[in-house]
Amino acid sequence: MNHQLRAGLSTIPEMDDTQFGRWQNLLEERTGMCLAPQRRSFLQTSLGIRMREVGCDSYEEYYQRILSGPVGAIEWSTLVDRLTVQETRFFRDPDAFAFVEQYVQQKAADPSTESVDLWSVGCSSGEEAYSLGMIAERWLTPAGKQYAVTGTDISTIVLRKARAGKYQGRALDWVPADYAGIGFKEMAPGGALEVSDRLRQRSCFSQVNILNLSASPLQSQHVIYCQNVLIYFRRWRRREILNVLAERLAPGGILVIGLGEMVDWQHPLLEPVHSSRVSAFVRKQANSTGETARR
């Protein structure tokens, strides 16, 4: 840490229990995210840096600014970007992506399938969504099938990066060799990595607050990928989120979540996938009477 940054952090005021609880409640009320007490220092640093940027001397002053009409709404959006950006990478969970790949291969071989829709929930800067796109491109396009990938996130900053589709060259380290040539253009001078035009044309990124999923127009998705998202929410809210996602699956579609994110959840439309390496569910097919049937 350089001297200037260290000096700046030293001026950040201490956050007491009352202040932390107030900000904790506001964040959960507006985004659903539950900030654990162990993350107080993270919140204090994030708020303190932003307060210094906008000229606020206390947490109370900044809190009131957040609540002050349209100006406060803009400031809140900026703060949420600071607090919710999470680390990600291409093909972050190899077992989960292998499961998705197996499903996409089945859809590619199915004569009744014309197109496949894939949704990355909490897509961050786009690596997860483009990983899904690479799988779809590899197996569906040669089979004459269409596909579309949608990435959603609450942060406008990461969504801009996702739409740009440009990454550091070292991001390629996480991409399996079979996909490197499918997903990217040739590396530009200086080591910049750029997603292929074909993948970008078939990918859409949109701002969505996960608390408002019920208002999302996305329906009949074949793949819903929601990893490393639920861990930031209380258990009752995780159930609410998953219940909405279950209803957005197409019959036979798959929902993939992170291992251990929700171990006791069940839904009448879904069947769990019995695996020690992947936490996933399959939506039951509808029978001739319109009722769900076991797969």
Short mmCIF file of C-alpha atoms in Angstrom, two decimals, residues 44-286:
data_model
loop_
_atom_site.label_atom_id
_atom_site.label_comp_id
_atom_site.label_asym_id
_atom_site.label_seq_id
_atom_site.Cartn_x
_atom_site.Cartn_y
_atom_site.Cartn_z
CA GLN A 44 -16.18 1.39 6.88
CA THR A 45 -13.40 1.63 4.29
CA SER A 46 -15.79 1.69 1.31
CA LEU A 47 -17.97 4.38 2.87
CA GLY A 48 -15.01 6.38 4.13
CA ILE A 49 -13.33 6.55 0.73
CA ARG A 50 -16.57 7.63 -0.94
CA MET A 51 -17.31 10.17 1.81
CA ARG A 52 -13.93 11.76 1.25
CA GLU A 53 -14.60 11.93 -2.50
CA VAL A 54 -17.90 13.80 -2.03
CA GLY A 55 -16.81 15.92 0.94
CA CYS A 56 -18.81 14.33 3.77
CA ASP A 57 -17.25 14.37 7.23
CA SER A 58 -19.46 11.86 9.04
CA TYR A 59 -21.49 8.71 8.39
CA GLU A 60 -24.64 10.56 9.45
CA GLU A 61 -24.06 13.33 6.90
CA TYR A 62 -23.45 10.80 4.14
CA TYR A 63 -26.48 8.74 5.20
CA GLN A 64 -28.71 11.80 4.88
CA ARG A 65 -27.22 12.54 1.45
CA ILE A 66 -28.12 9.01 0.32
CA LEU A 67 -31.74 9.64 1.32
CA SER A 68 -32.04 13.06 -0.35
CA GLY A 69 -34.23 12.63 -3.42
CA PRO A 70 -32.89 12.24 -6.98
CA VAL A 71 -29.36 13.29 -6.01
CA GLY A 72 -29.38 10.66 -3.29
CA ALA A 73 -30.57 8.01 -5.75
CA ILE A 74 -27.61 8.72 -8.01
CA GLU A 75 -25.22 8.61 -5.08
CA TRP A 76 -26.77 5.35 -3.87
CA SER A 77 -26.19 3.77 -7.28
CA THR A 78 -22.54 4.77 -7.12
CA LEU A 79 -22.17 3.35 -3.62
CA VAL A 80 -23.84 0.05 -4.54
CA ASP A 81 -21.30 -0.35 -7.33
CA ARG A 82 -18.54 -0.06 -4.74
CA LEU A 83 -20.13 -2.49 -2.30
CA THR A 84 -21.36 -5.28 -4.56
CA VAL A 85 -18.60 -5.83 -7.13
CA GLN A 86 -17.34 -9.39 -6.63
CA GLU A 87 -14.34 -11.23 -8.00
CA THR A 88 -15.05 -13.60 -10.88
CA ARG A 89 -13.27 -15.37 -13.72
CA PHE A 90 -13.99 -17.48 -16.78
CA PHE A 91 -15.16 -21.05 -16.09
CA ARG A 92 -14.82 -20.40 -12.36
CA ASP A 93 -16.41 -23.71 -11.30
CA PRO A 94 -15.24 -26.40 -13.77
CA ASP A 95 -17.66 -29.05 -12.46
CA ALA A 96 -20.67 -26.79 -12.80
CA PHE A 97 -19.71 -25.70 -16.30
CA ALA A 98 -19.10 -29.35 -17.27
CA PHE A 99 -22.68 -30.05 -16.13
CA VAL A 100 -23.97 -27.18 -18.26
CA GLU A 101 -21.91 -28.43 -21.20
CA GLN A 102 -23.44 -31.89 -20.92
CA TYR A 103 -26.92 -30.36 -20.94
CA VAL A 104 -26.14 -28.16 -23.96
CA GLN A 105 -24.79 -31.17 -25.84
CA GLN A 106 -28.10 -32.92 -25.26
CA LYS A 107 -29.99 -29.90 -26.58
CA ALA A 108 -27.71 -29.79 -29.63
CA ALA A 109 -28.60 -33.41 -30.42
CA ASP A 110 -32.34 -32.93 -29.85
CA PRO A 111 -34.18 -32.46 -33.19
CA SER A 112 -37.02 -30.61 -31.46
CA THR A 113 -34.69 -27.91 -30.09
CA GLU A 114 -34.38 -24.79 -32.21
CA SER A 115 -32.81 -22.38 -29.73
CA VAL A 116 -31.42 -22.33 -26.19
CA ASP A 117 -31.62 -19.41 -23.74
CA LEU A 118 -29.03 -19.08 -20.97
CA TRP A 119 -29.15 -16.65 -18.04
CA SER A 120 -26.25 -15.64 -15.80
CA VAL A 121 -27.71 -14.20 -12.56
CA GLY A 122 -25.25 -11.86 -10.86
CA CYS A 123 -23.00 -11.85 -13.92
CA SER A 124 -20.54 -9.26 -12.54
CA SER A 125 -18.10 -8.20 -15.29
CA GLY A 126 -19.32 -10.82 -17.76
CA GLU A 127 -16.89 -13.72 -17.48
CA GLU A 128 -19.60 -16.14 -16.33
CA ALA A 129 -22.03 -15.14 -19.09
CA TYR A 130 -19.40 -15.39 -21.79
CA SER A 131 -18.34 -18.80 -20.46
CA LEU A 132 -21.92 -19.95 -20.98
CA GLY A 133 -21.83 -18.40 -24.44
CA MET A 134 -18.66 -20.28 -25.38
CA ILE A 135 -20.30 -23.57 -24.44
CA ALA A 136 -23.37 -22.71 -26.49
CA GLU A 137 -21.27 -21.58 -29.44
CA ARG A 138 -19.18 -24.73 -29.44
CA TRP A 139 -22.07 -27.20 -29.45
CA LEU A 140 -25.20 -25.45 -30.72
CA THR A 141 -23.93 -23.49 -33.71
CA PRO A 142 -22.49 -26.54 -35.56
CA ALA A 143 -25.83 -28.30 -34.96
CA GLY A 144 -27.71 -25.42 -36.60
CA LYS A 145 -29.27 -24.21 -33.34
CA GLN A 146 -29.59 -20.63 -32.12
CA TYR A 147 -28.77 -19.38 -28.63
CA ALA A 148 -28.94 -16.22 -26.53
CA VAL A 149 -27.15 -15.36 -23.29
CA THR A 150 -28.44 -12.80 -20.79
CA GLY A 151 -26.32 -11.48 -17.95
CA THR A 152 -27.91 -9.48 -15.12
CA ASP A 153 -26.37 -7.61 -12.20
CA ILE A 154 -27.18 -4.69 -9.93
CA SER A 155 -23.90 -2.86 -10.62
CA THR A 156 -23.79 -0.58 -13.65
CA ILE A 157 -19.99 -0.43 -13.53
CA VAL A 158 -19.47 -4.16 -14.03
CA LEU A 159 -22.21 -4.27 -16.66
CA ARG A 160 -20.35 -1.69 -18.74
CA LYS A 161 -17.25 -3.87 -18.59
CA ALA A 162 -19.28 -6.92 -19.54
CA ARG A 163 -20.74 -5.18 -22.57
CA ALA A 164 -17.27 -4.05 -23.67
CA GLY A 165 -16.01 -7.64 -23.52
CA LYS A 166 -12.37 -6.67 -22.93
CA TYR A 167 -10.18 -8.31 -20.30
CA GLN A 168 -6.60 -8.62 -19.19
CA GLY A 169 -4.62 -11.26 -21.05
CA ARG A 170 -4.13 -13.30 -17.89
CA ALA A 171 -7.88 -14.00 -17.84
CA LEU A 172 -7.16 -16.56 -20.56
CA ASP A 173 -5.38 -18.70 -17.97
CA TRP A 174 -8.76 -19.90 -16.70
CA VAL A 175 -10.21 -20.76 -20.12
CA PRO A 176 -9.97 -24.41 -21.25
CA ALA A 177 -7.89 -24.83 -24.38
CA ASP A 178 -10.90 -26.05 -26.39
CA TYR A 179 -12.63 -22.72 -25.81
CA ALA A 180 -9.86 -20.18 -26.21
CA GLY A 181 -10.22 -20.07 -29.99
CA ILE A 182 -14.02 -19.99 -29.81
CA GLY A 183 -14.45 -17.16 -27.36
CA PHE A 184 -11.84 -14.57 -28.25
CA LYS A 185 -10.24 -12.60 -31.01
CA GLU A 186 -6.50 -12.78 -31.46
CA MET A 187 -4.76 -11.10 -28.56
CA ALA A 188 -4.04 -7.45 -29.29
CA PRO A 189 -0.67 -5.78 -28.68
CA GLY A 190 -0.09 -5.27 -24.97
CA GLY A 191 -1.88 -8.47 -24.00
CA ALA A 192 -5.51 -7.26 -24.15
CA LEU A 193 -8.11 -10.01 -24.48
CA GLU A 194 -11.33 -9.31 -26.40
CA VAL A 195 -14.42 -11.47 -26.65
CA SER A 196 -15.32 -12.53 -30.18
CA ASP A 197 -17.91 -10.53 -32.10
CA ARG A 198 -20.12 -13.59 -32.43
CA LEU A 199 -20.36 -14.06 -28.66
CA ARG A 200 -20.99 -10.38 -28.04
CA GLN A 201 -23.77 -10.34 -30.65
CA ARG A 202 -25.54 -13.16 -28.83
CA SER A 203 -25.06 -11.75 -25.34
CA CYS A 204 -27.15 -9.09 -23.60
CA PHE A 205 -26.43 -7.45 -20.25
CA SER A 206 -29.06 -5.71 -18.14
CA GLN A 207 -29.26 -4.09 -14.70
CA VAL A 208 -31.54 -6.09 -12.41
CA ASN A 209 -31.95 -5.88 -8.65
CA ILE A 210 -32.28 -9.49 -7.50
CA LEU A 211 -35.06 -8.37 -5.13
CA ASN A 212 -37.10 -7.45 -8.23
CA LEU A 213 -36.62 -10.67 -10.21
CA SER A 214 -40.37 -11.10 -10.41
CA ALA A 215 -40.49 -8.01 -12.64
CA SER A 216 -37.88 -9.39 -15.04
CA PRO A 217 -39.23 -10.25 -18.52
CA LEU A 218 -37.00 -13.33 -18.76
CA GLN A 219 -39.07 -16.50 -19.08
CA SER A 220 -38.61 -20.10 -20.28
CA GLN A 221 -34.87 -20.13 -19.77
CA HIS A 222 -33.10 -23.41 -20.53
CA VAL A 223 -30.11 -22.66 -18.30
CA ILE A 224 -30.17 -20.42 -15.23
CA TYR A 225 -26.72 -20.10 -13.67
CA CYS A 226 -26.75 -18.47 -10.23
CA GLN A 227 -23.49 -19.11 -8.40
CA ASN A 228 -21.82 -17.08 -5.63
CA VAL A 229 -24.90 -14.87 -5.33
CA LEU A 230 -27.14 -16.44 -2.70
CA ILE A 231 -24.43 -16.46 -0.03
CA TYR A 232 -24.96 -12.71 0.48
CA PHE A 233 -28.63 -13.11 1.46
CA ARG A 234 -30.54 -14.41 4.45
CA ARG A 235 -31.88 -17.94 4.11
CA TRP A 236 -35.53 -16.91 3.79
CA ARG A 237 -34.63 -14.52 1.01
CA ARG A 238 -32.57 -17.19 -0.76
CA ARG A 239 -35.71 -19.31 -0.90
CA GLU A 240 -37.70 -16.43 -2.37
CA ILE A 241 -35.06 -15.85 -5.06
CA LEU A 242 -34.87 -19.53 -5.96
CA ASN A 243 -38.67 -19.82 -6.09
CA VAL A 244 -38.78 -17.06 -8.70
CA LEU A 245 -35.94 -18.59 -10.71
CA ALA A 246 -37.65 -21.99 -10.70
CA GLU A 247 -40.70 -20.46 -12.35
CA ARG A 248 -38.50 -18.87 -15.05
CA LEU A 249 -37.12 -22.23 -16.22
CA ALA A 250 -38.37 -23.92 -19.36
CA PRO A 251 -39.57 -27.53 -18.91
CA GLY A 252 -36.45 -29.69 -18.81
CA GLY A 253 -34.28 -26.65 -18.10
CA ILE A 254 -31.56 -26.58 -15.45
CA LEU A 255 -30.87 -24.31 -12.49
CA VAL A 256 -27.28 -24.29 -11.23
CA ILE A 257 -26.30 -22.77 -7.87
CA GLY A 258 -23.16 -22.89 -5.74
CA LEU A 259 -22.36 -25.89 -3.57
CA GLY A 260 -23.66 -25.31 -0.06
CA GLU A 261 -25.54 -22.12 -0.95
CA MET A 262 -28.93 -23.75 -0.26
CA VAL A 263 -28.83 -27.34 0.93
CA ASP A 264 -32.42 -27.87 2.10
CA TRP A 265 -34.47 -26.08 -0.55
CA GLN A 266 -37.13 -27.92 -2.56
CA HIS A 267 -39.60 -26.81 -5.19
CA PRO A 268 -42.56 -28.74 -6.65
CA LEU A 269 -41.53 -27.88 -10.23
CA LEU A 270 -37.97 -29.12 -9.82
CA GLU A 271 -36.02 -32.30 -9.25
CA PRO A 272 -32.60 -32.10 -7.61
CA VAL A 273 -29.54 -33.45 -9.38
CA HIS A 274 -27.88 -35.98 -7.11
CA SER A 275 -24.20 -35.10 -7.24
CA SER A 276 -21.50 -34.32 -4.71
CA ARG A 277 -19.79 -31.95 -7.16
CA VAL A 278 -22.66 -29.86 -8.51
CA SER A 279 -25.71 -28.26 -6.89
CA ALA A 280 -28.36 -28.20 -9.61
CA PHE A 281 -32.03 -28.79 -10.33
CA VAL A 282 -34.01 -29.84 -13.40
CA ARG A 283 -37.47 -28.53 -14.14
CA LYS A 284 -39.97 -31.34 -14.62
CA GLN A 285 -41.47 -31.85 -18.05
CA ALA A 286 -45.16 -31.12 -18.55
#
